Coordinates of C-alpha atoms in Angstrom, one line a residue:
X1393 CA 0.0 0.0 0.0
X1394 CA 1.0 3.6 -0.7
X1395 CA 3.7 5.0 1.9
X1396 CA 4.0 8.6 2.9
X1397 CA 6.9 10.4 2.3
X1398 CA 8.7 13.2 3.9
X1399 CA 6.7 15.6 1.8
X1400 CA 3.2 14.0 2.7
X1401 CA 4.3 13.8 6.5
X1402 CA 5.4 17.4 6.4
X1403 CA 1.9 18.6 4.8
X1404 CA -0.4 16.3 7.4
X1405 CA 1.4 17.5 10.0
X1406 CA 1.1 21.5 9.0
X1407 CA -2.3 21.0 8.9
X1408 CA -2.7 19.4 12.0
X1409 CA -1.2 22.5 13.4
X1410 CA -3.3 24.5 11.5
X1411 CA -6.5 22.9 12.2
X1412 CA -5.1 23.1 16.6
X1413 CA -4.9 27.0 15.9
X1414 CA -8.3 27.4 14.7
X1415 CA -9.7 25.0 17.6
X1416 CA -8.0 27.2 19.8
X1417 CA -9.6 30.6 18.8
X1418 CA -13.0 29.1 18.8
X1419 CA -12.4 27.9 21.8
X1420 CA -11.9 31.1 23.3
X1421 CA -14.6 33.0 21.7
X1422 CA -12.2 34.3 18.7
X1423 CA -14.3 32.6 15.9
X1424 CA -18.1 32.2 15.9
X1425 CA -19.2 29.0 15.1
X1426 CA -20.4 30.2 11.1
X1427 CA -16.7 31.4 10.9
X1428 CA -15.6 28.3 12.0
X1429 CA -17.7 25.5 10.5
X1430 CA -16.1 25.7 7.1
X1431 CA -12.8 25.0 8.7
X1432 CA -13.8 21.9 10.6
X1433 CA -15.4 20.7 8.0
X1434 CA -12.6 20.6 5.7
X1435 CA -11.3 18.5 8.4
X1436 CA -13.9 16.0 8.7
X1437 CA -15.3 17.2 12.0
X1438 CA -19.5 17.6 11.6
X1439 CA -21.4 18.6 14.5
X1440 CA -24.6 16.0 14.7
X1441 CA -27.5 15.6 17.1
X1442 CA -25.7 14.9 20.4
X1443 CA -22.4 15.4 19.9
X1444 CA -19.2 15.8 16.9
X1445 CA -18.7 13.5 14.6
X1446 CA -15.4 12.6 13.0
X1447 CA -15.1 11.3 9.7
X1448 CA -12.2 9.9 8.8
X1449 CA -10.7 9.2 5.2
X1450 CA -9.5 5.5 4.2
X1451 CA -8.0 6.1 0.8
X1452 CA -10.2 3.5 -1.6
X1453 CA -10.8 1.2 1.3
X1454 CA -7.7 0.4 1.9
X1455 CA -5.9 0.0 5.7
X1456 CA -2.9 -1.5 7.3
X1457 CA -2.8 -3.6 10.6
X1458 CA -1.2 -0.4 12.0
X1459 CA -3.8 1.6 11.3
X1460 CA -6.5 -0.3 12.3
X1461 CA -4.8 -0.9 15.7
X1462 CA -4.8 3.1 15.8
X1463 CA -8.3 3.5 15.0
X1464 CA -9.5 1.1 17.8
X1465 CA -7.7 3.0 20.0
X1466 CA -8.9 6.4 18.9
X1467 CA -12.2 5.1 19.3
X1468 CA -11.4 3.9 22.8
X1469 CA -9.7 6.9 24.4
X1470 CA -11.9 9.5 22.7
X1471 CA -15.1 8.2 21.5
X1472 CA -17.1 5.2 23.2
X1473 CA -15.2 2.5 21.7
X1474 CA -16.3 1.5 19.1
X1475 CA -16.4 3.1 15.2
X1476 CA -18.9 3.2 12.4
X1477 CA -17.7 2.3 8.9
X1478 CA -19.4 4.2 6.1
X1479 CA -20.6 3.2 2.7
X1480 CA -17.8 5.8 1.2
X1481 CA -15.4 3.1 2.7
X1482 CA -14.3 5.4 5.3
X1483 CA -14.8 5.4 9.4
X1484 CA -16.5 8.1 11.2
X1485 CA -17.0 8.8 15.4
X1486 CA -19.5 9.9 16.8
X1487 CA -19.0 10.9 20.2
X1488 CA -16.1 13.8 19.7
X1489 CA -15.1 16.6 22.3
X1490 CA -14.1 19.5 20.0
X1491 CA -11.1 20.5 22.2
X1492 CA -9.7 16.6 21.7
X1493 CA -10.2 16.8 17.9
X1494 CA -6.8 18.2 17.0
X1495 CA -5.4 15.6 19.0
X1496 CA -7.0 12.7 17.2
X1497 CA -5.8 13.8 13.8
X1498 CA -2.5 14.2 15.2
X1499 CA -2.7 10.4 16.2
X1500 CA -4.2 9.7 12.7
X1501 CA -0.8 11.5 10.9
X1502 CA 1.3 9.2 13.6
X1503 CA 0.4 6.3 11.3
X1504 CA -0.7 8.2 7.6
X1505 CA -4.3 8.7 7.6
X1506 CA -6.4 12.3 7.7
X1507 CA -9.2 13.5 7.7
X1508 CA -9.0 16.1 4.5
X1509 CA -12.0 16.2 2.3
X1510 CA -14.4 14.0 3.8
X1511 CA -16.7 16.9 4.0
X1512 CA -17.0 20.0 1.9
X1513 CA -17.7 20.7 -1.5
X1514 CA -14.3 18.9 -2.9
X1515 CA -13.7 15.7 -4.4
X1516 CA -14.0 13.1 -2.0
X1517 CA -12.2 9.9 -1.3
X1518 CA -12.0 8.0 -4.2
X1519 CA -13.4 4.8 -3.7
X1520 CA -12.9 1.4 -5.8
X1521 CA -12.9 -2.6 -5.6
X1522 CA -12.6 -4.1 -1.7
X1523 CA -10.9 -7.0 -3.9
X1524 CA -8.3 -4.7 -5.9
X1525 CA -5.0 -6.8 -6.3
X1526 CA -6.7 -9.9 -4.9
X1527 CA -9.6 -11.0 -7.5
X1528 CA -9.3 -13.0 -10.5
X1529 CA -9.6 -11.8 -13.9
X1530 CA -8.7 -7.8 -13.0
X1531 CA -8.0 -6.2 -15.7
X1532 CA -5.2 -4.0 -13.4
X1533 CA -5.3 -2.6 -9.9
X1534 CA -7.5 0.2 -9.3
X1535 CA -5.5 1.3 -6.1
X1536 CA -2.9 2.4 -8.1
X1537 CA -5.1 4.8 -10.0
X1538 CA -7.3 5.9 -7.1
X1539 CA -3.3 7.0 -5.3
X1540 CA -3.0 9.0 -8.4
X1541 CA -6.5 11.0 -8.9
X1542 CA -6.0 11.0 -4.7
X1543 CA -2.4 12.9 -5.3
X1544 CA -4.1 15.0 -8.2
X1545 CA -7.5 15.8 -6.1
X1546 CA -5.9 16.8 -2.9
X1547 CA -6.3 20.6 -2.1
X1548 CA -6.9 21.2 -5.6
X1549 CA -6.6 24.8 -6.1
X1550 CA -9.7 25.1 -8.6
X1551 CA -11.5 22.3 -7.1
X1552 CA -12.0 23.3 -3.6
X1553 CA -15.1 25.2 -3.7
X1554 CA -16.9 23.1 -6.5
X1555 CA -20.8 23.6 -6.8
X1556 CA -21.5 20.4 -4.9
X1557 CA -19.5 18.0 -2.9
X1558 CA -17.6 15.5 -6.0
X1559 CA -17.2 11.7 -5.8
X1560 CA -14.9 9.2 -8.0
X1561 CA -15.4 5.4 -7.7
X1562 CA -13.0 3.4 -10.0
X1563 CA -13.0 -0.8 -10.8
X1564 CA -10.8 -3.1 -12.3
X1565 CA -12.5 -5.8 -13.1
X1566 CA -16.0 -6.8 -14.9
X1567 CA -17.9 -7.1 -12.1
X1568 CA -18.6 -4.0 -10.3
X1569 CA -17.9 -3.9 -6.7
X1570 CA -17.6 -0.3 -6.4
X1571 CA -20.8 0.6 -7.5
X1572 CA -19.6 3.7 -10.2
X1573 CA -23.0 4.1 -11.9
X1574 CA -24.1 5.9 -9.0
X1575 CA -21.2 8.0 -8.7
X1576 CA -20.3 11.6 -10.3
X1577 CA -17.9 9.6 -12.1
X1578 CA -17.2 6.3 -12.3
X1579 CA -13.8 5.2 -14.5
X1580 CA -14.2 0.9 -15.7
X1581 CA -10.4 -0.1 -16.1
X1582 CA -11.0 -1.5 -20.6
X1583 CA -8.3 -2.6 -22.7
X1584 CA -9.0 -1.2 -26.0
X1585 CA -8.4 -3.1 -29.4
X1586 CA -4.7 -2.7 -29.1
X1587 CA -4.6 -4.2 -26.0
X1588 CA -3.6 -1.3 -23.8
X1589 CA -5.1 -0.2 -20.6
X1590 CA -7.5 2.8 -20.3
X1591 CA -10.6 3.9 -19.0
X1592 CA -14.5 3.9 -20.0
X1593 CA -15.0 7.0 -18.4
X1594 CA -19.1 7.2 -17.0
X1595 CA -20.2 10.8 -14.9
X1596 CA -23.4 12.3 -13.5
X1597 CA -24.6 9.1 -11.3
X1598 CA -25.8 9.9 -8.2
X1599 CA -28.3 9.0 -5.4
X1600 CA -30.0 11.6 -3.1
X1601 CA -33.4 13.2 -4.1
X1602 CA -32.7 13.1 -7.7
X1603 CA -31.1 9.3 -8.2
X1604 CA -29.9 8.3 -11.6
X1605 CA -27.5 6.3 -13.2
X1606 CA -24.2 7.4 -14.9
X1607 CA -23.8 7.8 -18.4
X1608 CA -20.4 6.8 -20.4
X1609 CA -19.0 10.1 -21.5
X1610 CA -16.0 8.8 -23.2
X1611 CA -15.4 4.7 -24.2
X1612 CA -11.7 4.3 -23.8
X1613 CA -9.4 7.4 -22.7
X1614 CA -5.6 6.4 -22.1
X1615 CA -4.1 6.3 -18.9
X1616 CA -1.7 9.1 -20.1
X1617 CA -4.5 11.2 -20.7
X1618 CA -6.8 10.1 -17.4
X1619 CA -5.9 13.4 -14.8
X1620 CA -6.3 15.8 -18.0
X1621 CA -9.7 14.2 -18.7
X1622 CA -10.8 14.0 -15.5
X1623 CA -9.9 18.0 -14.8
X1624 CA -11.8 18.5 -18.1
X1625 CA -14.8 17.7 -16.7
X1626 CA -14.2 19.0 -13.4
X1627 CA -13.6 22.4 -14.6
X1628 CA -16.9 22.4 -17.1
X1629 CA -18.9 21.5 -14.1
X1630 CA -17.2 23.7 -12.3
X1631 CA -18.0 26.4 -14.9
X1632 CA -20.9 25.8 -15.4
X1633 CA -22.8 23.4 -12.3
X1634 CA -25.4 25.3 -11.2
X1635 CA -25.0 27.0 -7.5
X1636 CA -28.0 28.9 -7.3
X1637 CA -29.9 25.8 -5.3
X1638 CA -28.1 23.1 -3.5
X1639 CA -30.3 20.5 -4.5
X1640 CA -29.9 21.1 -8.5
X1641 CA -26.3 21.8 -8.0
X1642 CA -24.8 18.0 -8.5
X1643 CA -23.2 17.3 -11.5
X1644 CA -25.7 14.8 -12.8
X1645 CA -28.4 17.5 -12.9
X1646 CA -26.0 19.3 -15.4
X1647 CA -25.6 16.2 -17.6
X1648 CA -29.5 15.8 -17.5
X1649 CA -30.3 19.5 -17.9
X1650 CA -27.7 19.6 -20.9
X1651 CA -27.6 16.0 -22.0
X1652 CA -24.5 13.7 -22.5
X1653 CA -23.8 14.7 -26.0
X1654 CA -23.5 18.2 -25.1
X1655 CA -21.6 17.7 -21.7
X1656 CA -19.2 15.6 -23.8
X1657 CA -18.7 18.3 -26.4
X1658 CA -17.8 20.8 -23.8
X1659 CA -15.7 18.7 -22.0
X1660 CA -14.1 17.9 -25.1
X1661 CA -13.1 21.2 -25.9
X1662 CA -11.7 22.4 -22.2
X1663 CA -9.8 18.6 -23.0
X1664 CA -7.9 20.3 -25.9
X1665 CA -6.0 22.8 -23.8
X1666 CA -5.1 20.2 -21.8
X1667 CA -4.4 17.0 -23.1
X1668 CA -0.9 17.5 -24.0
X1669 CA -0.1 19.9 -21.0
X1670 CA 1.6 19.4 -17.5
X1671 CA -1.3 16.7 -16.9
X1672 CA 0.4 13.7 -18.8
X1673 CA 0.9 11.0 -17.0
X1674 CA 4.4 10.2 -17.5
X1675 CA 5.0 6.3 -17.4
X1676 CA 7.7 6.6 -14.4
X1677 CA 5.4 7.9 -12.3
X1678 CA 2.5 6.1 -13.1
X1679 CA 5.2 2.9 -12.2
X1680 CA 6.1 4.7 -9.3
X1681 CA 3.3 4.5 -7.9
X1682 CA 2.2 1.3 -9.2
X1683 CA 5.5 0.1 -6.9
X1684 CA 3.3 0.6 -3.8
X1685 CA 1.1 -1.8 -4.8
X1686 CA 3.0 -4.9 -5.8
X1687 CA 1.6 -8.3 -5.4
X1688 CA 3.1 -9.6 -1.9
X1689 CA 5.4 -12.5 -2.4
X1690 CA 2.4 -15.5 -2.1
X1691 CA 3.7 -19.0 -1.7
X1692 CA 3.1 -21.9 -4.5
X1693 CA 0.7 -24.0 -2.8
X1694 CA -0.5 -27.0 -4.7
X1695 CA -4.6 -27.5 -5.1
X1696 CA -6.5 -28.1 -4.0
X1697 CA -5.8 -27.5 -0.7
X1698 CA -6.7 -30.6 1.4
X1699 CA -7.0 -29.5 4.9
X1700 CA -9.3 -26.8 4.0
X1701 CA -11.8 -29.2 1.8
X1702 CA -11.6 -31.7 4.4
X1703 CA -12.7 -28.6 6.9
X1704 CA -15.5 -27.7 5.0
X1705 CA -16.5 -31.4 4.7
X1706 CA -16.3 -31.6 8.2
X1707 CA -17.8 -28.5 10.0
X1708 CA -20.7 -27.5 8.0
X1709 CA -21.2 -23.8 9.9
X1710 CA -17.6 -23.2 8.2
X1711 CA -18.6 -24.4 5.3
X1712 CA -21.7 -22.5 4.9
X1713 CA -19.8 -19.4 6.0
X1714 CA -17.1 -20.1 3.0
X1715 CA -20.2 -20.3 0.8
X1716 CA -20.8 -16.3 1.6
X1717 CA -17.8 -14.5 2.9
X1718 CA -14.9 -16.1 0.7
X1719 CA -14.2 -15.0 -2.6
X1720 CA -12.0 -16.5 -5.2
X1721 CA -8.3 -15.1 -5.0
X1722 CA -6.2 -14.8 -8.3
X1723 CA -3.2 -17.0 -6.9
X1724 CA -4.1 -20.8 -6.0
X1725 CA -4.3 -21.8 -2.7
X1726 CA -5.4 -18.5 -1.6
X1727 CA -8.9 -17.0 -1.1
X1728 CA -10.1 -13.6 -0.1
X1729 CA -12.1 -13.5 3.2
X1730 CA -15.0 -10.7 4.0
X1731 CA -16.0 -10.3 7.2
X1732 CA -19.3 -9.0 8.4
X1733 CA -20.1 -6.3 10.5
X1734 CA -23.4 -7.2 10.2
X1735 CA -24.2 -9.5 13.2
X1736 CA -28.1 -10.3 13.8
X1737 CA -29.8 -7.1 16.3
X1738 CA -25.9 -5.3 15.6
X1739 CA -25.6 -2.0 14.1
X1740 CA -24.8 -2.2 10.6
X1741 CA -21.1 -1.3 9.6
X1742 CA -20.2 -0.9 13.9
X1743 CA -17.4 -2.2 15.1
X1744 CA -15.9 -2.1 18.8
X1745 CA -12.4 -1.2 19.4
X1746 CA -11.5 -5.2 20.8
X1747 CA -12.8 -6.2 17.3
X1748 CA -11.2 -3.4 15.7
X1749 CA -8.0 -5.1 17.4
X1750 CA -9.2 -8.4 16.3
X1751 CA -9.5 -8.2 12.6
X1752 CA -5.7 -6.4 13.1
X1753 CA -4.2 -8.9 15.0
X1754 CA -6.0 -11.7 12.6
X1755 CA -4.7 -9.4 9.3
X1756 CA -1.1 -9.8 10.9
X1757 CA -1.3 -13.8 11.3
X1758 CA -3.1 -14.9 8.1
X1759 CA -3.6 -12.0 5.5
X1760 CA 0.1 -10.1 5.0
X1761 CA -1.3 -7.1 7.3
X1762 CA -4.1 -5.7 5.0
X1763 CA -7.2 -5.2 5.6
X1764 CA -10.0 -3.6 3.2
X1765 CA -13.4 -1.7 3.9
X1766 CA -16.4 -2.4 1.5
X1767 CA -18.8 0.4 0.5
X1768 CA -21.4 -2.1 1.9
X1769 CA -19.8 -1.9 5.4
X1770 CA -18.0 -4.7 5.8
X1771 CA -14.0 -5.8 6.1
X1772 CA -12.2 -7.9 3.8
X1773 CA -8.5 -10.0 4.7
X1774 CA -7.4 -10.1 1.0
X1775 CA -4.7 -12.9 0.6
X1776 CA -5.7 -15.7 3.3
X1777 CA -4.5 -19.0 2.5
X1778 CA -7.2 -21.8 2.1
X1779 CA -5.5 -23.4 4.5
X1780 CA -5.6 -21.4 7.5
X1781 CA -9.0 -20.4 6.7
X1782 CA -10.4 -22.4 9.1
X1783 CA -8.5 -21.1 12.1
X1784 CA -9.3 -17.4 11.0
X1785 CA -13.1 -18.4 11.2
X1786 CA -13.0 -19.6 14.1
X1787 CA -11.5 -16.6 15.6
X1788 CA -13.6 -14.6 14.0
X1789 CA -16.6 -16.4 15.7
X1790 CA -15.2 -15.7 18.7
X1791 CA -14.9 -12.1 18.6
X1792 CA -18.7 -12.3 17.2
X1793 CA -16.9 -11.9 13.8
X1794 CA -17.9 -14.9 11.9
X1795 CA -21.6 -14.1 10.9
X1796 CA -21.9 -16.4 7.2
X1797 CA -24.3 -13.6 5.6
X1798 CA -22.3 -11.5 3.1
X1799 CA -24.8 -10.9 0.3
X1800 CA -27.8 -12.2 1.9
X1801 CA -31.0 -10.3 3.6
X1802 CA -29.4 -9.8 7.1
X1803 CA -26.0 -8.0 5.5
X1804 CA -28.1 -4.6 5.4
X1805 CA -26.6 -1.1 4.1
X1806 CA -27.7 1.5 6.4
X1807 CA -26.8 5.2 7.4
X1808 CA -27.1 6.4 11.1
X1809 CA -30.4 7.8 10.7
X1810 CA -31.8 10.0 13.4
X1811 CA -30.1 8.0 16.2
X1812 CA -27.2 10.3 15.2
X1813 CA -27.6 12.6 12.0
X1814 CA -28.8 16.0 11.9
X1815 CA -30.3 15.4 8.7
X1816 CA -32.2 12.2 9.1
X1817 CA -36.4 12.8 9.5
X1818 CA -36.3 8.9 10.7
X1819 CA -34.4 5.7 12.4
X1820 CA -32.5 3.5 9.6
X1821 CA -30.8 1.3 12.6
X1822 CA -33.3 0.2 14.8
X1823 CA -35.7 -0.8 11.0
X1824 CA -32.5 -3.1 9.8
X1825 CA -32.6 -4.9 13.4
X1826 CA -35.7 -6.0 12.9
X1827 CA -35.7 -6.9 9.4
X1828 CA -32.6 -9.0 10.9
X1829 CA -34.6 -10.4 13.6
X1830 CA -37.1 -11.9 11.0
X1831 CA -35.1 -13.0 9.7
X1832 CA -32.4 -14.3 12.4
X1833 CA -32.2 -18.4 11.5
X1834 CA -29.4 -18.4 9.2
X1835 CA -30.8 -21.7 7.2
X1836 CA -33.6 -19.4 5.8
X1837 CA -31.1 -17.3 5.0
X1838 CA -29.2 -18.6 2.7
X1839 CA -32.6 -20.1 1.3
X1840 CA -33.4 -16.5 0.4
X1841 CA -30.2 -16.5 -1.5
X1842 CA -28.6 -13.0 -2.8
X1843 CA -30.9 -10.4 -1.9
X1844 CA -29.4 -6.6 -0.4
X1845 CA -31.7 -4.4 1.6
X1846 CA -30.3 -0.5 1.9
X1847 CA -32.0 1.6 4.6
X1848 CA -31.8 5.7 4.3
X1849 CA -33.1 7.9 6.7
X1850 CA -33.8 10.7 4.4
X1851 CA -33.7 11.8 1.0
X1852 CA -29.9 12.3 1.1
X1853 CA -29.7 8.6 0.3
X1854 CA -26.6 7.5 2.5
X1855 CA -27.9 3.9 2.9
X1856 CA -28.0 3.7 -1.3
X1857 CA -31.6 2.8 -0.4
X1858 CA -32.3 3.6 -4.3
X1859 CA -30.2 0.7 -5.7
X1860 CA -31.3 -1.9 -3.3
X1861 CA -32.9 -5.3 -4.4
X1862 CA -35.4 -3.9 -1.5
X1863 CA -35.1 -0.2 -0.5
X1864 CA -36.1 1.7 2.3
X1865 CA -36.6 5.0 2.5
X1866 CA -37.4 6.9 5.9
X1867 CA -39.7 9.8 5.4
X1868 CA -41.5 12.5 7.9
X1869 CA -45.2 12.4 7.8
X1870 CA -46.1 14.9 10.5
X1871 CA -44.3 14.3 12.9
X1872 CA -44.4 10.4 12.6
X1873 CA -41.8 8.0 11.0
X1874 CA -43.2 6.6 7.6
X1875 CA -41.2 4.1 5.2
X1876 CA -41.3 4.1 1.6
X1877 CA -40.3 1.4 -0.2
X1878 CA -38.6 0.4 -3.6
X1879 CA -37.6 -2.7 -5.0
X1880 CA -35.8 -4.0 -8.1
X1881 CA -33.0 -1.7 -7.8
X1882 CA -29.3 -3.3 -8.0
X1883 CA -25.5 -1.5 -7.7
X1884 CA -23.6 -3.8 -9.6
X1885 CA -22.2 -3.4 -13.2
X1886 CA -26.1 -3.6 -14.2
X1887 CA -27.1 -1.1 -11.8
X1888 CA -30.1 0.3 -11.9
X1889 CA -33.1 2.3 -9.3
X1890 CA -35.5 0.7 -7.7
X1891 CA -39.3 0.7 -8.2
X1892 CA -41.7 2.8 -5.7
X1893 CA -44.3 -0.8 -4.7
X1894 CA -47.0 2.4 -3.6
X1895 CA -47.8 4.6 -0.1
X1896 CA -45.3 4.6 2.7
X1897 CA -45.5 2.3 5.6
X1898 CA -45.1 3.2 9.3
X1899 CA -42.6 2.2 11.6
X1900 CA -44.6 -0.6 13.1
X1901 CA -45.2 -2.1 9.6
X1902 CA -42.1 -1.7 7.5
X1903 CA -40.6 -5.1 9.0
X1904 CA -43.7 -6.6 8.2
X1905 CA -43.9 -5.4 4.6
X1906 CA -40.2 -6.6 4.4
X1907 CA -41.4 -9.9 5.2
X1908 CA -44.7 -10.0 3.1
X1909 CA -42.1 -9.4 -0.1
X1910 CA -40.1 -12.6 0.8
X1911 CA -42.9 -14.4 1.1
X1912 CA -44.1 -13.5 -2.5
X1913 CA -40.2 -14.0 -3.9
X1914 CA -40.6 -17.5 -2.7
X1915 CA -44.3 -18.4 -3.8
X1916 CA -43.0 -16.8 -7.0
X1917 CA -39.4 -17.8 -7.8
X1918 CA -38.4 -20.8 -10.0
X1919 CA -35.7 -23.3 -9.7
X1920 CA -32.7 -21.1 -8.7
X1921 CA -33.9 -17.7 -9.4
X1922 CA -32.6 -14.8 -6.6
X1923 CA -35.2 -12.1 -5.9
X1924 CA -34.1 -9.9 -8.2
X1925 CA -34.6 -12.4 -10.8
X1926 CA -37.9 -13.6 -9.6
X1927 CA -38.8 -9.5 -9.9
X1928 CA -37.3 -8.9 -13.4
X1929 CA -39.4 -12.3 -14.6
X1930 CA -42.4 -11.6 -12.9
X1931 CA -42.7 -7.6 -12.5
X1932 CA -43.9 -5.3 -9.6
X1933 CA -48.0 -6.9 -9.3
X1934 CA -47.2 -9.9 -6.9
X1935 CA -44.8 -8.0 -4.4
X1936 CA -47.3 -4.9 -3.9
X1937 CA -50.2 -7.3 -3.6
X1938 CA -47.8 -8.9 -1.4
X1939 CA -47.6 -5.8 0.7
X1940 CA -51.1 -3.9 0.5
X1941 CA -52.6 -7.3 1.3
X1942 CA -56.3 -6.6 3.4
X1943 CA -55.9 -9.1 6.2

């Protein structure tokens, strides 16, 4: 993974310093809070329902054992140990004491990580594969271009006060992990005819109150050409993005308001100044960087691995859990294991500082050190070999790790909701507990098959309610918490938005509904169909009879 050096270190650390000053001046009265809310924010620091909220950046997902041994004990000595990963694959606290904020990014430099641009209208963390380097069939490593747009992007002098707040997904590999439909832009690593490497560049997806799906802008652009293509755009939306009203000020409400063909042609034109200027990517540096992210020196181990077929023969819980949270890995003998944070009754994406230790200790013994965050708020160890996959389950059980549900109903997306953002109009945690709880024996499960459920407590849409297989939106209805509810929608390389089933549900009902819609999936599926293939064969009428049945 990418290292600091003495330049990086020198510019965390000034702005550290920075950051204590203007903590100091409010603190005594020197800057009113509206003078200084534009200051914390550009350090990540939010101020929520009960208390500040920290959100901390982890570069495409991406952590070391170090790190995470630093986070857990952030979250123990200033927060109430424990952390909340988000579906931007970064970590936020909840519980912060203003005064002890410049202290906790000092702690975060000690070890490489900030909080820059996790808030504010700038590009935010680029986000990308939890598999990167790891999965089969990758067509190249998007870390190494997510380091580069994160080096380009950083306190970008034109790009600091865009229209809207800006986010960049990027994937390597066919199958989308890193959901970049529903992103400003989304960059597909393609090799063209030639066979080189380059980008299908997609832009204007978003979620929020206007959700749609990205559109490709460009079919192949070079990776020599990617940072001057990229500011291309960002400089015709920052041109032209519209910053009279927040909510039209995205840049997919400029690509729909103009339409693709006309985004692309002025794009195209700002890309002529450019192209062949200081923004070429020269191949040293692009192998520079791509140093950082070497392949570790794996072992030849012959296949297939006999201790760990004989384990899954053996102990059918681990073998069901192998069935759902481990993944294929590009070298033999190795597999890629995802853990959940997504325990039946837990909070979704929570994890206490002893697991936070855990999952570092277990990332030391059995996975080179690494660890990865999922937009779907979850961990991944990426190079585990098969056979000491056995042992690292069990451990995981034992930390209340080892939950076998990655991909099915109970491994729910959702954001804090009103138990701790200002924004929120309803609860998203306390819903996905007792959708879980319906669904709590793990045999019915897996009988469900793949099937994601994304919770948002408002309109902004941070639980990706829109592209769930089953959505849920929260909504205010007077005073009282209503739900309103979507299915069909999907974030992977078909992705698409969900379908509104009709009228909002209340509190008390929306786990019902929930329920009423896997009952009709299983009356109606056939053979081996998941839900959303039951849906797309058999259309909306079952699962809102399903729903608005008269009992």
């Amino acid at each position: 993974m990418y290292q600091y050096d003495q330049y990086d270190h020198a510019f965390v650390a000034n702005r550290v310093e920075q950051y204590r000053g203007q903590v100091s001046r409010r603190l005594a009265g020197d800057l009113s809070e509206d003078q200084f809310k534009p200051l914390r924010l550009m350090n990540g620091l939010y101020l929520q329902l009960h208390a500040y909220m920290l959100r901390v950046a982890v570069p495409y997902g991406t952590l070391s054992s170090g790190q995470m041994r630093k986070l857990a004990e952030i979250s123990r000595k200033y927060d109430r140990g424990y952390g909340h990963f988000t579906t931007r694959q970064n970590i936020q606290f909840n519980w912060i004491k203003l005064e002890q904020s410049p202290d906790i990014l000092a702690e975060l430099a000690s070890v490489e990580m900030h909080a820059i641009q996790t808030s504010g209208n700038t590009i935010r963390n680029t986000t990308s594969d939890p598999f990167a380097g790891a999965v089969a069939g990758e067509i190249d490593d998007p870390r190494v271009w997510c380091e580069i747009i994160r080096q380009w992007s950083t306190l970008h002098p034109e790009f600091s006060f865009l229209p809207r707040k800006f986010k960049i997904a990027v994937t390597g590999s066919e199958d989308d992990r890193a959901a970049i439909k529903v992103h400003d832009i989304g960059l597909a690593l393609r090799r063209n005819e030639a066979g080189e490497i380059g980008f299908e560049v997609l832009v204007g997806g978003g979620l929020g109150r206007t959700p749609m799906i990205g559109k490709t802008i460009r079919e192949f652009v070079s990776q020599r050409d990617l940072l001057s293509y990229l500011e291309a755009i960002l400089r015709t939306y920052n041109l032209i993005g519209r910053r009279d009203n927040k909510y039209k000020a995205r840049i997919k409400i400029m690509v729909h308001e103009l339409g693709i063909d006309e985004v692309r042609r002025q794009v195209d034109a700002e890309w002529e100044h450019l192209r062949n200027g200081a923004l070429v990517l020269p191949d040293e540096e692009v192998a520079r960087i791509r140093a950082f992210f070497a392949a570790p020196a794996f072992e030849t181990i012959e296949t297939p691995v006999r201790s760990y077929e004989v384990a899954r023969f053996e102990d059918q819980a681990f073998a069901r859990w192998t069935r759902t949270n481990v993944a294929a890995h590009r070298q033999p003998g190795y597999g890629i294991a995802v853990i959940s944070l997504k325990p039946i009754g837990g909070v979704p994406g929570d994890a206490t500082a002893e697991q936070m230790e855990k999952v570092a200790e277990l990332a030391e013994r059995y996975s080179l050190g690494e660890i990865r965050v999922t937009h779907t708020q979850n961990l991944v160890l990426p190079h585990v070999r098969l056979s000491d996959m056995h042992s690292l389950w069990q451990a995981l059980e034992e930390a209340g790790l080892g939950t076998a549900n990655i991909g099915l109903i109970s491994d729910i997306i959702a954001c804090p909701g009103l138990d701790y953002c200002a924004l929120a109009n309803t609860r998203s945690i306390p819903v996905a507990q007792r959708i879980q709880h319906r669904v709590d024996n793990i045999d019915r499960q897996h009988d469900l098959r793949d099937l994601s459920v994304k919770i948002s407590g408002c309109i902004n849409a941070c639980g990706h309610h829109h592209i769930g297989n089953i959505g849920i939106l929260g909504v205010d209805r007077r005073g009282e918490e209503y739900y309103q509810i979507t299915i069909g929608g999907r974030a992977d390389e078909n992705a698409r938005l969900g379908d509104v089933i009709g009228p909002a549900v209340s509190y008390d009902n929306v786990s019902t509904a929930v329920e009423r819609l896997l009952d009709a999936y299983v009356q109606e599926r056939k053979d081996d169909e998941t839900f959303i293939d039951t849906y797309d064969r058999v259309g909306l009428k079952p699962f809102k009879e399903a729903v608005y049945v008269t009992d």
